[in-house]
CSV table of N, CA and C in Angstrom, one decimal:
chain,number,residue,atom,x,y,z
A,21,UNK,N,93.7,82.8,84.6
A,21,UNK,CA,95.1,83.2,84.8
A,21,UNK,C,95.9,82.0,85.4
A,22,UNK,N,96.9,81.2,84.4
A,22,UNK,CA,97.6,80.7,85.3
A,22,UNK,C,99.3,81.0,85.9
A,23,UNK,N,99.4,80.5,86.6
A,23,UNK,CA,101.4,80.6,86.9
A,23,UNK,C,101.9,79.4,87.6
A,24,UNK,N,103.3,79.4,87.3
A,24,UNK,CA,103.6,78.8,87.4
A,24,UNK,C,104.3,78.1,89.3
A,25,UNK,N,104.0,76.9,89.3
A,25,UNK,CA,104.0,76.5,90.6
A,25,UNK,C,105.8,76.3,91.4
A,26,UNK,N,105.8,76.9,92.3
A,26,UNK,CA,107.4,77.0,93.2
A,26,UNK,C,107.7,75.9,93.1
A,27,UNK,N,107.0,75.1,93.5
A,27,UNK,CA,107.8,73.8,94.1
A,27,UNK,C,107.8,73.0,93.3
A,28,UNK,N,107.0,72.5,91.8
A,28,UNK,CA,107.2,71.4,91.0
A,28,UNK,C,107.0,72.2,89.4
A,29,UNK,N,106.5,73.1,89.4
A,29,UNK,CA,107.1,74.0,88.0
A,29,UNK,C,105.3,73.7,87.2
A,30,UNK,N,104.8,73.1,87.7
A,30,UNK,CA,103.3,72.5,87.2
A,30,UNK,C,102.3,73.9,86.7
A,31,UNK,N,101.2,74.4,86.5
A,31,UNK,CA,100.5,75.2,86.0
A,31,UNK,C,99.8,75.0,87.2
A,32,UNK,N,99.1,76.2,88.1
A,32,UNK,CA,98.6,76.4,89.0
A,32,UNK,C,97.1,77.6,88.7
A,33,UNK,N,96.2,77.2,89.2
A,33,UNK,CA,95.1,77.9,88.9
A,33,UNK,C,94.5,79.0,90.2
A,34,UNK,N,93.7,80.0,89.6
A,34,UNK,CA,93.5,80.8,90.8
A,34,UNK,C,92.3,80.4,91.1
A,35,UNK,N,92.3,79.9,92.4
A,35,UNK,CA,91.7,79.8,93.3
A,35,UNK,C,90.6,81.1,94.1
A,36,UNK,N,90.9,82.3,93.9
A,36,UNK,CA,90.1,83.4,94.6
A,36,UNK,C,91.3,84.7,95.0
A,37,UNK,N,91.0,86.0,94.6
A,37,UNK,CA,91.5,87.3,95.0
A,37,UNK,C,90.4,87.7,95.3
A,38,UNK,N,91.8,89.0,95.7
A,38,UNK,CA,90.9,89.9,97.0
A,38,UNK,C,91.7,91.5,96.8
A,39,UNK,N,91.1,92.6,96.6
A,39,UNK,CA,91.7,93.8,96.4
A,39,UNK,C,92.8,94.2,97.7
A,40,UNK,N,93.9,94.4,98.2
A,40,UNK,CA,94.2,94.9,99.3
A,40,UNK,C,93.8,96.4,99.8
A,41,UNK,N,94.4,97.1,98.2
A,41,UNK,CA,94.2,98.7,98.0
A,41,UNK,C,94.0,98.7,96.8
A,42,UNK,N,94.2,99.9,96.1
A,42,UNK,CA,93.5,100.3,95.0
A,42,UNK,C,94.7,100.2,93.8
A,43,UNK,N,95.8,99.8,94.4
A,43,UNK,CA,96.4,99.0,93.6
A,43,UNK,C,97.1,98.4,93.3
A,44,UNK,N,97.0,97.1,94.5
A,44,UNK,CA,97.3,95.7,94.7
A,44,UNK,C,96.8,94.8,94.9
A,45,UNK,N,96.6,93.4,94.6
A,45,UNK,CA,96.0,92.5,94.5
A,45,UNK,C,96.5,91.5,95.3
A,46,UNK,N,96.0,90.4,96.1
A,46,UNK,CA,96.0,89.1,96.5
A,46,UNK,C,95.5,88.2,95.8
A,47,UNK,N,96.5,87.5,95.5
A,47,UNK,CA,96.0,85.9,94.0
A,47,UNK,C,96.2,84.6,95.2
A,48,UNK,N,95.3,83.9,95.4
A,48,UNK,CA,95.4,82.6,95.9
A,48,UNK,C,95.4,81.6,94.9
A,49,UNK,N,96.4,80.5,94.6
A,49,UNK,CA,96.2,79.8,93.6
A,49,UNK,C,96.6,78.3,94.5
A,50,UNK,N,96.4,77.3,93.6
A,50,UNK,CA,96.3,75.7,94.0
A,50,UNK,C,96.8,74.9,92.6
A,51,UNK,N,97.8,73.9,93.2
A,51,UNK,CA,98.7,73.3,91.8
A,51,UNK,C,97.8,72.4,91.2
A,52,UNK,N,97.9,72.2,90.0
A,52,UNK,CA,96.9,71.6,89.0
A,52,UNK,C,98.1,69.7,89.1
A,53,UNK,N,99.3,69.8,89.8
A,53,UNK,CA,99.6,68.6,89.7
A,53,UNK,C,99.1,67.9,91.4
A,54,UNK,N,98.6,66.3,90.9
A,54,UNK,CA,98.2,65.8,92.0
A,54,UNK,C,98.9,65.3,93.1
A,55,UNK,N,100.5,65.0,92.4
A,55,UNK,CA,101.0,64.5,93.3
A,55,UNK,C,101.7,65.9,94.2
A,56,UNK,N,101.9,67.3,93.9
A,56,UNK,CA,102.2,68.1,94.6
A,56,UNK,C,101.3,68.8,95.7
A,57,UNK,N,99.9,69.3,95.0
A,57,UNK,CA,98.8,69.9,95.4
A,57,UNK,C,99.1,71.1,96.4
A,58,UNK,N,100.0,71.7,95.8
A,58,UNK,CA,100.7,73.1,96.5
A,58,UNK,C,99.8,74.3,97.1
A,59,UNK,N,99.1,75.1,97.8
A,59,UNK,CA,98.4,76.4,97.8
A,59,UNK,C,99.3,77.2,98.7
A,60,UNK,N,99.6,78.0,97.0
A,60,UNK,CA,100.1,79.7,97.9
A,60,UNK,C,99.8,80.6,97.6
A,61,UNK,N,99.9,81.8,97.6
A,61,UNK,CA,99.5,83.5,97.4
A,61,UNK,C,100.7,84.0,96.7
A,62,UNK,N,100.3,85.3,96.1
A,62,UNK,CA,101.1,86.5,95.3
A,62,UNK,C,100.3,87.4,95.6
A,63,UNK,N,101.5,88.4,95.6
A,63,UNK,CA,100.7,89.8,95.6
A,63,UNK,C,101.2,90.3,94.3
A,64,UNK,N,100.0,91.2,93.3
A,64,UNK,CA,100.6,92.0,92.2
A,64,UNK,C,100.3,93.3,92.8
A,65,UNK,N,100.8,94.2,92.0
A,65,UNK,CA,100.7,95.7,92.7
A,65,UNK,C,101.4,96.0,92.3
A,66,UNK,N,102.0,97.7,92.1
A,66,UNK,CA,102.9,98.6,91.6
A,66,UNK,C,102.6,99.1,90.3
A,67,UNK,N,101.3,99.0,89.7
A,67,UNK,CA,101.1,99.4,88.2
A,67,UNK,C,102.2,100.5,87.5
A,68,UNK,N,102.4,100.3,86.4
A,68,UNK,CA,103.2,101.2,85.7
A,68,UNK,C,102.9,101.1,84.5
A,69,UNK,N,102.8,102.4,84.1
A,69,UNK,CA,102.1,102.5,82.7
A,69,UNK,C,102.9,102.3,82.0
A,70,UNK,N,102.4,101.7,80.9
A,70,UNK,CA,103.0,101.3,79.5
A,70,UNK,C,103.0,102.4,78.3
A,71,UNK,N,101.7,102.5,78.2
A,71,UNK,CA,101.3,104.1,77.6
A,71,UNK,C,100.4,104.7,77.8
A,72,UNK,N,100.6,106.2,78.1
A,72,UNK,CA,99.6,107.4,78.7
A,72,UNK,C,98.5,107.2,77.6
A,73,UNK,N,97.2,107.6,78.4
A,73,UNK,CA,96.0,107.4,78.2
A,73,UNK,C,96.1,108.6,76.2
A,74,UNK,N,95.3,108.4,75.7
A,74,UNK,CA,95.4,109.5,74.3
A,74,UNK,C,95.1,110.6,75.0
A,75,UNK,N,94.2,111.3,75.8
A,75,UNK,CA,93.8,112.6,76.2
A,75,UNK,C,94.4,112.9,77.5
A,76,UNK,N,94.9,112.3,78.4
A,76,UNK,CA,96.0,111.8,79.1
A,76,UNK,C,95.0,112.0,80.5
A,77,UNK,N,95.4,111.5,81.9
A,77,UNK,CA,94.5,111.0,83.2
A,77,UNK,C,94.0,112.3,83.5
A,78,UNK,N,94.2,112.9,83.1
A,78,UNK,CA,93.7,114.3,84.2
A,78,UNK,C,92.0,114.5,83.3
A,79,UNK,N,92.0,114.3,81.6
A,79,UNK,CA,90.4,113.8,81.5
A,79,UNK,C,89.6,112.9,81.4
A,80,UNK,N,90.0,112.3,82.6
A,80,UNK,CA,89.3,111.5,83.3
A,80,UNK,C,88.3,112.5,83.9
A,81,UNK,N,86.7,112.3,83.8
A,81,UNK,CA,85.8,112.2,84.7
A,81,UNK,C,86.0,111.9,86.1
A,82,UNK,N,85.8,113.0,86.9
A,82,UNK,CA,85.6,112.2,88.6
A,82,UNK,C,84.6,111.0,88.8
A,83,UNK,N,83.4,111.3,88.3
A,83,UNK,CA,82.4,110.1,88.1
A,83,UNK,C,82.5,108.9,87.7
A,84,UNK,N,83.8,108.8,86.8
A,84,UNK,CA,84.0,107.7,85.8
A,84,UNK,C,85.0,107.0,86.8
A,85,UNK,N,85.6,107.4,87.4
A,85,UNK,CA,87.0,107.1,88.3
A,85,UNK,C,86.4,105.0,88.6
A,86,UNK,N,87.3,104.4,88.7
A,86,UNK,CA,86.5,103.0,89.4
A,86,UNK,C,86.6,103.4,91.1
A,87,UNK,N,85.7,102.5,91.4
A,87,UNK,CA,85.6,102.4,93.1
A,87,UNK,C,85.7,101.5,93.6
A,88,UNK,N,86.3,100.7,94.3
A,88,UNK,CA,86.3,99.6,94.8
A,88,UNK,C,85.6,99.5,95.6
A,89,UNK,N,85.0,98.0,95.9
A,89,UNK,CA,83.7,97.6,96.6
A,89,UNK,C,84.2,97.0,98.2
A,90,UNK,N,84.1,97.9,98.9
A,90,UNK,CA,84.6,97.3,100.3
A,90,UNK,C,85.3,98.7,100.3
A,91,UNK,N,85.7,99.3,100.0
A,91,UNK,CA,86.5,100.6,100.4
A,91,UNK,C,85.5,101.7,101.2
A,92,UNK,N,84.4,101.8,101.1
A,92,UNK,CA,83.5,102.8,101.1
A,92,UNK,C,83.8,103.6,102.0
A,93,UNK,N,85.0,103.1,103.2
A,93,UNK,CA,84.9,104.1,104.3
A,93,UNK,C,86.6,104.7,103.8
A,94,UNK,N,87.3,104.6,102.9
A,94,UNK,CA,88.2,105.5,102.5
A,94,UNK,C,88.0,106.5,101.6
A,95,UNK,N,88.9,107.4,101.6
A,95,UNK,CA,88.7,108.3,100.8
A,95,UNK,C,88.9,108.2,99.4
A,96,UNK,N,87.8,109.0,98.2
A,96,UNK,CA,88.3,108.5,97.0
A,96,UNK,C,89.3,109.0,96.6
A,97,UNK,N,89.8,108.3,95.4
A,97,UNK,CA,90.9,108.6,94.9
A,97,UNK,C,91.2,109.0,93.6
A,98,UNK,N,92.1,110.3,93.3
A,98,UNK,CA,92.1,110.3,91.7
A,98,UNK,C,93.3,110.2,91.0
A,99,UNK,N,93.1,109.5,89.9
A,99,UNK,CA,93.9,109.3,89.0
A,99,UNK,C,94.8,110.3,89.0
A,100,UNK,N,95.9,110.5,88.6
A,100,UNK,CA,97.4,111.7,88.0
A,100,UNK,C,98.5,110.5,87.3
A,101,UNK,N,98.9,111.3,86.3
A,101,UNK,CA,100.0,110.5,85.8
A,101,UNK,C,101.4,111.3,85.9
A,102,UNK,N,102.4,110.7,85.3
A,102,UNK,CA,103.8,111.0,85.2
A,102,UNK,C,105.1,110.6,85.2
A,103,UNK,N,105.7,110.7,84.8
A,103,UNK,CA,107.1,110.0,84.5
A,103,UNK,C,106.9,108.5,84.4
A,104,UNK,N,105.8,108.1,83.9
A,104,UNK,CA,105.5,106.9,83.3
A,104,UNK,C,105.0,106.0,84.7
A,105,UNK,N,104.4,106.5,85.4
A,105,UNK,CA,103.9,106.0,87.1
A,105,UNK,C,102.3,106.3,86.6
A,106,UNK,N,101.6,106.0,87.6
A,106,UNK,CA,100.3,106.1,87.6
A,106,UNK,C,100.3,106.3,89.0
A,107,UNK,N,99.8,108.0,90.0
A,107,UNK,CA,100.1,107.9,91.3
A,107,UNK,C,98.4,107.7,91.1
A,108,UNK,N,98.2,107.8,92.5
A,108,UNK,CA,96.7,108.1,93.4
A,108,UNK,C,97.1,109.4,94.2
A,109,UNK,N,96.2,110.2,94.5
A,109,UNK,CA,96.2,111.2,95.0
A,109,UNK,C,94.4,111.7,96.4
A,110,UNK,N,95.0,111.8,97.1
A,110,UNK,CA,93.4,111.5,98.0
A,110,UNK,C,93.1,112.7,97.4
A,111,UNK,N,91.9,112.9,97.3
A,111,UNK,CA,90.8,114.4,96.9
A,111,UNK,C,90.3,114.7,98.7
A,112,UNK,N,90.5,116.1,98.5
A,112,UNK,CA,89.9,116.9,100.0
A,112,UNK,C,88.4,117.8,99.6
């Protein structure tokens, strides 16, 4: 993945992410130009669906659900969709 760099407009490479939550991301990247050699971060996050699954989120499998690796001590989470959002909802 690349983007593009603030300060000289150059193509910048990712360097290493890291999950925050379940659904947002930390991008570390570094500019591919030598005379700038820029390193900054982005966060993505906010997903919004484009189009509802064919059988739509709710048959989703609890099993199948993904898990992220480092979370173990929060609670899981399950999918729900609607008005074109994708929430998370804690299960009790």
């Amino acid at each position: 993945m690349a983007f593009p760099c603030p300060l000289c407009g150059a193509m910048s490479r990712v360097r290493t992410s890291r999950m925050m939550s379940a659904t947002s991301k930390e991008i570390y990247y570094n500019c591919s130009n030598d005379d700038c050699c820029h390193q900054y971060k982005t966060l993505e996050g906010d997903p919004r669906t484009l189009a509802q699954p064919i059988k739509g989120g709710m048959a989703i499998p609890l099993e199948q659900l993904r898990q992220l690796p480092g979370l173990a001590t929060a609670p899981a989470l399950a999918l729900t969709t609607g008005q074109g959002r994708i929430r998370h909802t804690v299960l009790k």
